[in-house]
XYZ file of C-alpha atoms in Angstrom:
550
model
C 12.260 27.459 1.526
C 12.046 26.330 5.126
C 14.941 26.264 7.584
C 14.616 23.945 10.578
C 14.210 25.466 14.048
C 14.989 23.158 16.936
C 13.879 25.417 19.816
C 10.681 27.246 18.666
C 9.157 27.363 22.228
C 10.773 30.218 24.165
C 14.233 29.207 22.645
C 14.121 26.228 24.937
C 15.019 22.740 23.728
C 13.321 21.135 26.719
C 9.980 22.885 26.230
C 10.152 22.408 22.496
C 10.812 18.702 23.083
C 7.629 18.465 25.164
C 5.592 19.785 22.355
C 7.459 17.748 19.669
C 6.691 14.506 21.526
C 2.908 15.128 21.373
C 2.184 13.411 18.027
C 4.104 10.257 18.983
C 2.705 10.018 22.512
C -0.768 10.560 21.070
C -0.325 7.806 18.556
C 0.570 5.373 21.224
C -2.219 6.462 23.495
C -4.737 6.126 20.702
C -3.442 2.663 19.912
C -2.814 1.320 23.302
C -5.196 3.015 25.672
C -8.224 3.855 23.425
C -7.860 0.746 21.214
C -8.343 2.845 18.103
C -7.800 1.306 14.634
C -4.225 1.934 13.499
C -5.067 3.918 10.337
C -7.416 6.280 12.202
C -4.854 6.785 15.029
C -2.176 7.454 12.414
C -4.369 9.894 10.575
C -5.141 11.890 13.778
C -1.469 11.875 14.883
C -0.462 13.046 11.365
C -2.901 15.918 11.556
C -1.506 16.911 14.918
C 2.135 16.738 13.691
C 1.180 18.971 10.703
C -0.404 21.474 13.064
C 2.662 21.591 15.237
C 4.961 21.903 12.242
C 2.992 24.732 10.786
C 1.917 26.647 13.926
C 4.794 25.989 16.367
C 7.768 25.420 14.053
C 6.666 27.998 11.465
C 6.902 25.562 8.541
C 4.982 26.744 5.456
C 1.805 24.794 4.823
C 2.939 23.717 1.381
C 6.297 22.441 2.589
C 4.705 20.486 5.510
C 2.204 18.815 3.185
C 4.980 17.909 0.683
C 6.985 16.288 3.511
C 3.977 14.250 4.232
C 3.527 13.173 0.655
C 7.211 12.107 0.399
C 6.785 10.053 3.550
C 3.664 8.355 2.134
C 5.560 7.600 -1.071
C 8.488 6.134 0.925
C 6.030 4.053 2.854
C 4.846 2.410 -0.350
C 8.251 2.205 -1.966
C 10.345 0.525 -0.826
C 8.635 -0.709 2.387
C 5.190 -1.869 1.234
C 6.692 -3.018 -2.086
C 8.650 -5.617 -0.158
C 5.795 -6.764 2.039
C 3.266 -7.024 -0.769
C 5.464 -9.215 -2.876
C 6.557 -11.314 0.079
C 2.868 -12.027 0.944
C 2.180 -12.770 -2.752
C 4.702 -15.566 -2.650
C 2.906 -16.994 0.394
C -0.486 -16.599 -1.296
C 0.752 -18.628 -4.247
C 1.859 -21.486 -1.982
C -1.603 -21.418 -0.380
C -3.292 -21.400 -3.901
C -1.314 -24.535 -4.910
C -1.653 -26.371 -1.579
C 2.096 -26.399 -0.983
C 1.788 -24.260 2.116
C 0.023 -27.145 3.807
C 2.882 -29.372 2.832
C 5.347 -26.937 4.316
C 3.316 -26.797 7.465
C 3.315 -30.601 7.822
C 7.073 -30.609 7.202
C 7.683 -28.144 10.005
C 5.305 -30.106 12.254
C 7.273 -33.284 11.619
C 10.391 -31.663 13.226
C 8.296 -31.130 16.293
C 4.558 -31.008 17.098
C 5.415 -28.948 20.229
C 4.180 -25.405 19.572
C 6.871 -23.943 21.870
C 9.606 -25.517 19.720
C 7.754 -24.447 16.460
C 7.629 -20.858 17.795
C 11.513 -20.896 18.230
C 12.204 -22.409 14.842
C 9.766 -20.408 12.800
C 9.395 -17.007 14.520
C 12.972 -16.744 15.648
C 15.286 -18.769 13.372
C 13.323 -18.751 10.090
C 12.219 -15.102 10.846
C 15.933 -14.163 11.207
C 16.669 -15.588 7.830
C 13.866 -13.614 6.274
C 15.106 -10.530 8.088
C 18.662 -11.174 6.776
C 17.421 -11.357 3.231
C 14.595 -8.892 2.940
C 13.792 -7.075 6.204
C 11.308 -4.179 6.251
C 8.431 -6.158 7.733
C 8.812 -9.342 5.611
C 9.647 -11.668 8.520
C 6.674 -10.521 10.565
C 4.333 -11.027 7.585
C 5.651 -14.457 6.582
C 6.247 -16.005 10.006
C 2.898 -14.889 11.469
C 0.913 -16.774 8.760
C 3.172 -19.662 9.031
C 2.511 -19.954 12.761
C -1.169 -19.501 12.263
C -1.148 -22.361 9.734
C 0.521 -24.575 12.407
C -2.299 -23.964 14.803
C -1.524 -20.814 16.686
C -4.244 -18.401 17.391
C -3.988 -15.266 15.092
C -3.323 -12.840 17.975
C -0.570 -15.141 19.448
C 1.035 -15.715 15.999
C 1.182 -11.870 15.471
C 2.713 -11.300 18.958
C 5.290 -14.075 18.504
C 6.324 -12.737 15.050
C 6.745 -9.224 16.378
C 8.700 -10.150 19.582
C 10.992 -12.474 17.591
C 11.773 -9.747 15.054
C 14.359 -8.066 17.387
C 17.879 -9.435 17.639
C 18.241 -9.871 13.878
C 16.999 -6.452 12.786
C 20.305 -4.452 12.965
C 21.915 -6.835 10.556
C 18.788 -7.184 8.414
C 18.556 -6.827 4.598
C 22.206 -7.745 4.367
C 23.192 -5.191 7.057
C 21.504 -2.212 5.325
C 20.932 -0.409 8.689
C 24.601 -0.648 9.594
C 25.784 0.327 6.105
C 23.518 3.371 6.338
C 24.848 4.150 9.805
C 28.371 4.096 8.480
C 27.553 6.575 5.727
C 25.882 9.140 7.994
C 28.467 8.918 10.748
C 31.574 8.414 8.510
C 32.569 5.613 10.821
C 33.909 2.135 9.424
C 31.067 -0.245 8.720
C 33.111 -3.225 9.940
C 33.808 -1.460 13.297
C 30.166 -0.543 13.737
C 29.118 -4.016 12.801
C 31.554 -5.495 15.340
C 30.272 -3.238 18.141
C 26.618 -4.077 17.336
C 27.727 -7.693 17.289
C 28.736 -7.232 20.948
C 25.315 -5.917 21.963
C 22.418 -7.525 20.024
C 23.702 -11.144 20.761
C 22.760 -10.486 24.323
C 19.141 -9.978 23.250
C 19.363 -13.129 21.310
C 20.000 -15.044 24.460
C 16.605 -14.048 25.892
C 14.299 -13.742 22.907
C 13.715 -17.576 22.478
C 12.896 -17.789 26.234
C 10.432 -14.902 25.748
C 8.763 -16.736 22.885
C 8.331 -19.893 24.944
C 6.904 -17.807 27.804
C 4.409 -16.241 25.356
C 3.291 -19.639 24.057
C 3.020 -21.542 27.362
C 3.877 -19.325 30.336
C 5.925 -20.495 33.242
C 5.160 -24.167 32.456
C 6.710 -23.623 28.977
C 9.866 -22.096 30.465
C 10.219 -24.886 32.947
C 9.870 -27.609 30.295
C 11.483 -25.988 27.298
C 14.161 -23.693 28.657
C 17.059 -25.833 27.522
C 15.980 -25.810 23.837
C 15.321 -22.060 23.977
C 18.575 -21.386 25.715
C 20.638 -23.470 23.236
C 18.967 -21.692 20.334
C 19.819 -18.272 21.906
C 23.349 -19.202 22.739
C 24.106 -20.599 19.221
C 22.445 -17.637 17.554
C 24.318 -15.163 19.692
C 27.670 -16.890 19.244
C 27.215 -17.073 15.481
C 26.027 -13.491 15.173
C 28.948 -12.322 17.283
C 31.579 -14.324 15.471
C 30.350 -13.590 11.976
C 29.964 -9.843 12.551
C 33.371 -9.538 14.180
C 35.550 -11.959 12.223
C 33.871 -12.926 8.932
C 31.254 -10.591 7.296
C 28.819 -8.045 8.721
C 26.188 -8.663 6.008
C 26.205 -12.353 6.527
C 25.787 -12.184 10.354
C 22.087 -13.010 10.409
C 22.247 -15.619 7.673
C 24.865 -17.685 9.538
C 23.103 -17.107 12.868
C 19.756 -18.090 11.627
C 20.870 -21.318 9.942
C 23.087 -22.253 12.922
C 20.323 -21.734 15.475
C 17.780 -23.693 13.394
C 20.169 -26.590 13.064
C 20.851 -26.556 16.778
C 17.135 -26.676 17.669
C 16.485 -29.544 15.295
C 19.434 -31.473 16.768
C 18.360 -30.688 20.301
C 14.758 -31.915 19.675
C 15.973 -35.207 18.097
C 18.327 -35.856 21.042
C 16.031 -34.792 23.800
C 12.398 -33.749 23.342
C 11.043 -31.245 25.971
C 8.778 -32.823 28.627
C 5.109 -32.066 28.706
C 2.567 -31.954 31.550
C -0.223 -30.832 29.216
C -1.042 -30.819 25.572
C 0.979 -28.236 23.637
C 0.161 -29.794 20.229
C -2.329 -27.978 18.075
C -4.870 -29.953 16.064
C -4.427 -28.601 12.612
C -7.038 -29.141 9.938
C -6.773 -28.785 6.193
C -7.671 -25.149 6.497
C -4.418 -24.532 8.327
C -6.065 -23.070 11.440
C -6.477 -24.539 14.913
C -6.348 -23.724 18.554
C -3.203 -23.024 20.655
C -2.283 -24.832 23.734
C -4.158 -22.488 26.001
C -7.469 -22.805 24.125
C -10.006 -25.637 23.916
C -9.743 -27.983 20.963
C -12.252 -27.691 18.158
C -13.956 -30.666 16.508
C -12.306 -30.657 13.142
C -10.501 -33.307 11.173
C -6.691 -33.184 11.248
C -4.161 -34.272 8.620
C -1.915 -36.306 10.830
C -2.288 -39.350 8.444
C -1.368 -37.379 5.263
C 1.968 -38.438 3.742
C 3.627 -35.949 1.369
C 5.843 -37.153 -1.378
C 9.455 -36.005 -1.501
C 8.704 -34.024 -4.633
C 5.856 -32.216 -2.896
C 8.102 -31.344 0.062
C 10.766 -30.065 -2.332
C 8.245 -27.857 -4.054
C 6.978 -26.574 -0.680
C 10.451 -25.424 0.262
C 11.249 -24.206 -3.217
C 9.851 -20.730 -2.863
C 12.106 -19.986 0.061
C 15.030 -21.532 -1.642
C 14.371 -19.391 -4.635
C 14.132 -16.276 -2.407
C 17.481 -17.083 -0.764
C 19.057 -17.698 -4.213
C 17.784 -14.505 -5.769
C 18.881 -12.377 -2.786
C 22.319 -13.959 -2.638
C 22.933 -13.495 -6.356
C 21.766 -9.856 -6.076
C 24.328 -9.271 -3.246
C 27.259 -10.256 -5.535
C 29.110 -6.987 -6.019
C 29.220 -7.224 -9.861
C 25.524 -7.941 -10.009
C 24.689 -5.300 -7.429
C 26.644 -2.624 -9.283
C 24.767 -3.604 -12.505
C 21.442 -3.412 -10.803
C 22.231 -0.169 -9.208
C 22.363 1.535 -12.578
C 18.574 1.526 -12.489
C 18.535 3.695 -9.354
C 17.010 7.128 -9.796
C 17.666 9.746 -7.146
C 15.970 13.171 -7.206
C 14.852 15.928 -4.915
C 11.193 15.613 -3.926
C 9.377 18.074 -6.178
C 8.761 21.394 -4.467
C 10.307 20.395 -1.106
C 12.959 22.917 -0.271
C 14.258 22.512 3.244
C 17.600 23.141 4.961
C 18.676 22.122 8.449
C 19.357 24.438 11.353
C 22.890 25.096 9.975
C 21.573 26.052 6.537
C 22.736 22.831 4.840
C 20.443 21.040 2.428
C 18.422 18.309 4.075
C 19.108 14.792 2.849
C 15.595 13.701 3.619
C 14.450 15.922 0.669
C 16.173 13.401 -1.668
C 14.107 10.455 -2.835
C 15.694 7.306 -4.248
C 13.974 4.887 -6.657
C 16.243 1.941 -6.342
C 14.137 -0.016 -8.840
C 16.212 -3.185 -9.067
C 18.272 -3.238 -5.835
C 15.347 -2.900 -3.505
C 14.336 -6.228 -1.896
C 10.860 -5.668 -3.074
C 11.679 -6.010 -6.721
C 13.951 -8.956 -5.958
C 11.061 -10.575 -4.057
C 8.880 -9.967 -7.119
C 11.466 -11.875 -9.292
C 11.449 -14.622 -6.754
C 7.676 -14.680 -7.003
C 7.700 -15.033 -10.758
C 10.186 -17.890 -10.421
C 8.047 -19.422 -7.732
C 5.051 -19.288 -10.106
C 7.049 -21.295 -12.585
C 8.328 -23.800 -10.058
C 4.881 -24.456 -8.612
C 3.419 -24.576 -12.121
C 0.853 -21.882 -11.302
C -0.897 -20.338 -14.286
C -0.634 -16.587 -14.867
C -4.371 -15.965 -14.137
C -4.140 -17.836 -10.792
C -0.925 -15.949 -9.894
C -2.621 -12.572 -10.726
C -5.609 -13.656 -8.663
C -3.224 -14.360 -5.799
C -1.731 -10.950 -6.153
C -5.106 -9.360 -6.076
C -5.918 -11.239 -2.840
C -2.718 -9.984 -1.357
C -3.650 -6.394 -2.151
C -7.088 -6.905 -0.611
C -5.615 -8.527 2.460
C -3.129 -5.681 2.965
C -5.373 -2.788 2.035
C -5.644 -1.307 5.556
C -1.995 -2.088 6.353
C -1.022 -0.200 3.145
C -3.100 2.862 4.245
C -1.634 2.712 7.802
C 2.030 2.391 6.682
C 1.705 5.269 4.298
C 0.086 7.424 7.046
C 2.764 6.494 9.640
C 5.580 7.296 7.261
C 3.838 10.576 6.361
C 3.811 11.304 10.100
C 7.486 10.366 10.453
C 8.575 12.609 7.525
C 6.588 15.613 8.848
C 8.168 15.203 12.208
C 11.621 14.665 10.720
C 11.623 17.422 8.108
C 9.975 20.014 10.340
C 12.607 19.399 13.031
C 10.341 17.812 15.659
C 12.269 14.579 15.846
C 15.687 16.356 15.945
C 14.433 18.520 18.785
C 13.674 15.399 20.818
C 17.165 13.870 19.920
C 18.974 17.130 20.701
C 17.204 17.375 24.094
C 18.267 13.784 24.992
C 21.761 14.454 23.753
C 22.179 17.108 26.346
C 22.350 14.635 29.188
C 26.143 14.557 29.259
C 27.759 11.335 30.276
C 24.286 9.976 31.175
C 23.644 9.956 27.492
C 25.328 6.446 27.345
C 22.233 5.231 29.251
C 19.787 7.087 26.989
C 21.412 6.488 23.622
C 19.480 3.242 22.804
C 16.205 5.072 23.670
C 16.937 7.481 20.827
C 17.268 4.568 18.354
C 14.149 2.955 19.862
C 12.221 6.223 19.341
C 13.375 6.507 15.788
C 12.274 2.939 14.840
C 9.021 3.388 16.761
C 8.171 6.322 14.569
C 9.542 5.139 11.208
C 9.330 1.350 11.570
C 12.783 0.981 10.176
C 16.273 0.694 11.869
C 17.803 2.022 8.603
C 15.648 5.200 8.860
C 16.387 5.584 12.552
C 20.147 5.317 11.839
C 19.831 7.837 9.083
C 17.945 10.119 11.326
C 19.885 9.986 14.538
C 23.284 8.466 13.636
C 25.146 11.783 13.204
C 23.422 13.170 16.272
C 24.683 10.250 18.317
C 28.297 10.936 17.247
C 27.919 14.646 18.008
C 26.501 13.877 21.424
C 29.294 11.374 22.088
C 31.953 13.946 21.310
C 30.316 16.560 23.617
C 30.088 13.973 26.475
C 33.557 12.403 25.986
C 31.976 9.077 25.029
C 32.874 6.564 22.313
C 31.545 7.568 18.904
C 31.378 3.855 17.745
C 29.558 2.795 20.997
C 26.893 5.548 20.798
C 26.256 4.993 17.038
C 26.007 1.260 17.564
C 23.700 1.814 20.543
C 21.347 3.767 18.293
C 21.012 0.773 15.936
C 20.824 -1.815 18.717
C 18.263 0.112 20.656
C 16.299 0.644 17.447
C 15.682 -3.039 16.990
C 13.503 -3.056 20.091
C 11.191 -0.291 18.662
C 10.349 -2.535 15.719
C 7.644 -4.539 17.560
C 5.711 -1.406 18.657
C 5.980 0.503 15.405
C 2.505 1.158 14.023
C 3.873 0.152 10.591
C 4.838 -3.320 11.769
C 1.738 -3.614 13.869
C -0.443 -2.957 10.837
C 1.548 -5.556 8.771
C 1.113 -8.169 11.496
C -2.551 -7.518 11.965
C -3.196 -7.683 8.230
C -1.200 -10.889 7.786
C -3.193 -12.810 10.385
C -6.592 -11.215 9.575
C -6.867 -8.968 12.618
C -7.301 -5.573 10.900
C -8.435 -3.002 13.469
C -6.776 -4.950 16.397
C -3.477 -3.217 16.211
C -4.074 -1.624 19.589
C -4.550 -4.959 21.259
C -1.392 -6.295 19.641
C 0.402 -3.269 20.801
C -0.584 -3.786 24.463
C 0.675 -7.383 24.277
C 4.058 -6.496 22.946
C 4.881 -3.078 24.487
C 6.114 -4.516 27.862
C 8.524 -6.915 26.065
C 9.835 -3.911 24.074
C 10.398 -1.820 27.158
C 11.815 -4.649 29.134
C 14.459 -5.467 26.513
C 15.113 -1.810 26.007
C 16.016 -1.419 29.763
C 18.510 -4.347 29.359
C 20.171 -2.670 26.424
C 20.354 0.739 28.070
C 22.085 -0.913 31.097
C 24.470 -2.661 28.744
C 25.251 0.536 26.830
C 25.965 2.451 30.122
C 28.271 -0.372 31.308
C 30.060 -0.467 28.051
C 30.717 3.252 28.368
C 32.065 2.747 31.919
C 35.317 1.042 32.984
C 33.271 -2.112 33.813
C 32.732 -3.216 30.194
C 34.699 -0.687 28.183
C 36.847 -3.478 27.024
C 34.030 -4.580 24.763
C 34.278 -1.402 22.566
C 36.534 -2.000 19.553
């Protein structure tokens, strides 16, 4: 048995936190500064975290290795299980040619890449986040953008930056439900508080996407469309989470914002001083607005029948239908009977107070996981598109081949996360930050950001730091609801720099080994948005904006 120790270095939380931060800092340095391939950087950081757990924290070798294996297993199920099946659905649409139809349909709304980035990366990505989460929107929207003519790197960056404001309410508010469980605070109250934080991010994210696509010129010419999208999304997310339903917040916001953009484009198209229309060939690839055009035929004269357009949208309609049905309480309870929960074999760990560690329990939610539901949607898609079983199996094989390095990276990253969590390294970092007193209101989102950067999941970050946030709030005389909500809201901004999501984005657009370059392109956006949220959290804890706390 291993009992967590939070201050192994000279009984000092501060010095222990310095050592505990080494694996995470090393990971980001290897990715960002040394441009190392993600799986290699993750493997090195995992080795360092194991050494610290064993040598510094005194964790038995066997227990440290078992924690790593549990993390790797969690990385595959449920996280990779969701992504693999989501990409499989996409591969089947490519196999049948219906993805080209979908691309032309989106292009018919607007051939302006700046508008396409808003509709697909932000609004459609938010819908995918609402239904599935766990990397699915990044995987799906990045390939859709690339098919519309975006360069692979730009498509990956846009998908990652867009996957922010919707994350806290993703997978039918799974992160918030988890936060409620670990903090024993009402889910509706937490959802309402988060719905008074993340909508502020939603105001700026579409503007950021336009800036990424076309710089200052894009902002000058497309700011109105981007701002309307952000305002409608923010208003819908706030209203739904506070007055209707927390799980449905992203669904309503995504659909409302998409409708607003379509309406805006039809009423008033953004002006252009240069070409921001990609020439898209039958292969589904082309150059973005800041690159020179290639000499390839386009499909501007292709007219798709209504039946083909319906089939092209069918997979996504099927996904929505399957996920909505599975969220019905009666159906959800029935599916939950297939959930198996057990202690990870051989792993015997208690926390610093001697209580059993919840991380040692592993849940196989075989039917309630979005991954299995995505698999069911994939089978139905195969039928709807009249794809033979051999071709569908071939598409699944192509998916596994495409994601092979992402699979390895995600499993290594989650192994790293579990070693840091189970040994006590992550809790040491959190406890050190929680000692900041009333200043903790400013630091609270950073803790959530850190948790998601390590685990790639807002759900995991809430599970890891939710209770700690409440404890710190009580010690500092701050609002429990505000600090817990700030953990989740801050966490959404760590999503774009998480090695897990970087690997998924790189694999989706065919840039395996370029995760470090993607990281450098998104890290400043992550930190910039984080500063805004830290300031908001501090103001909400002060008399200035305390009226916003329910």
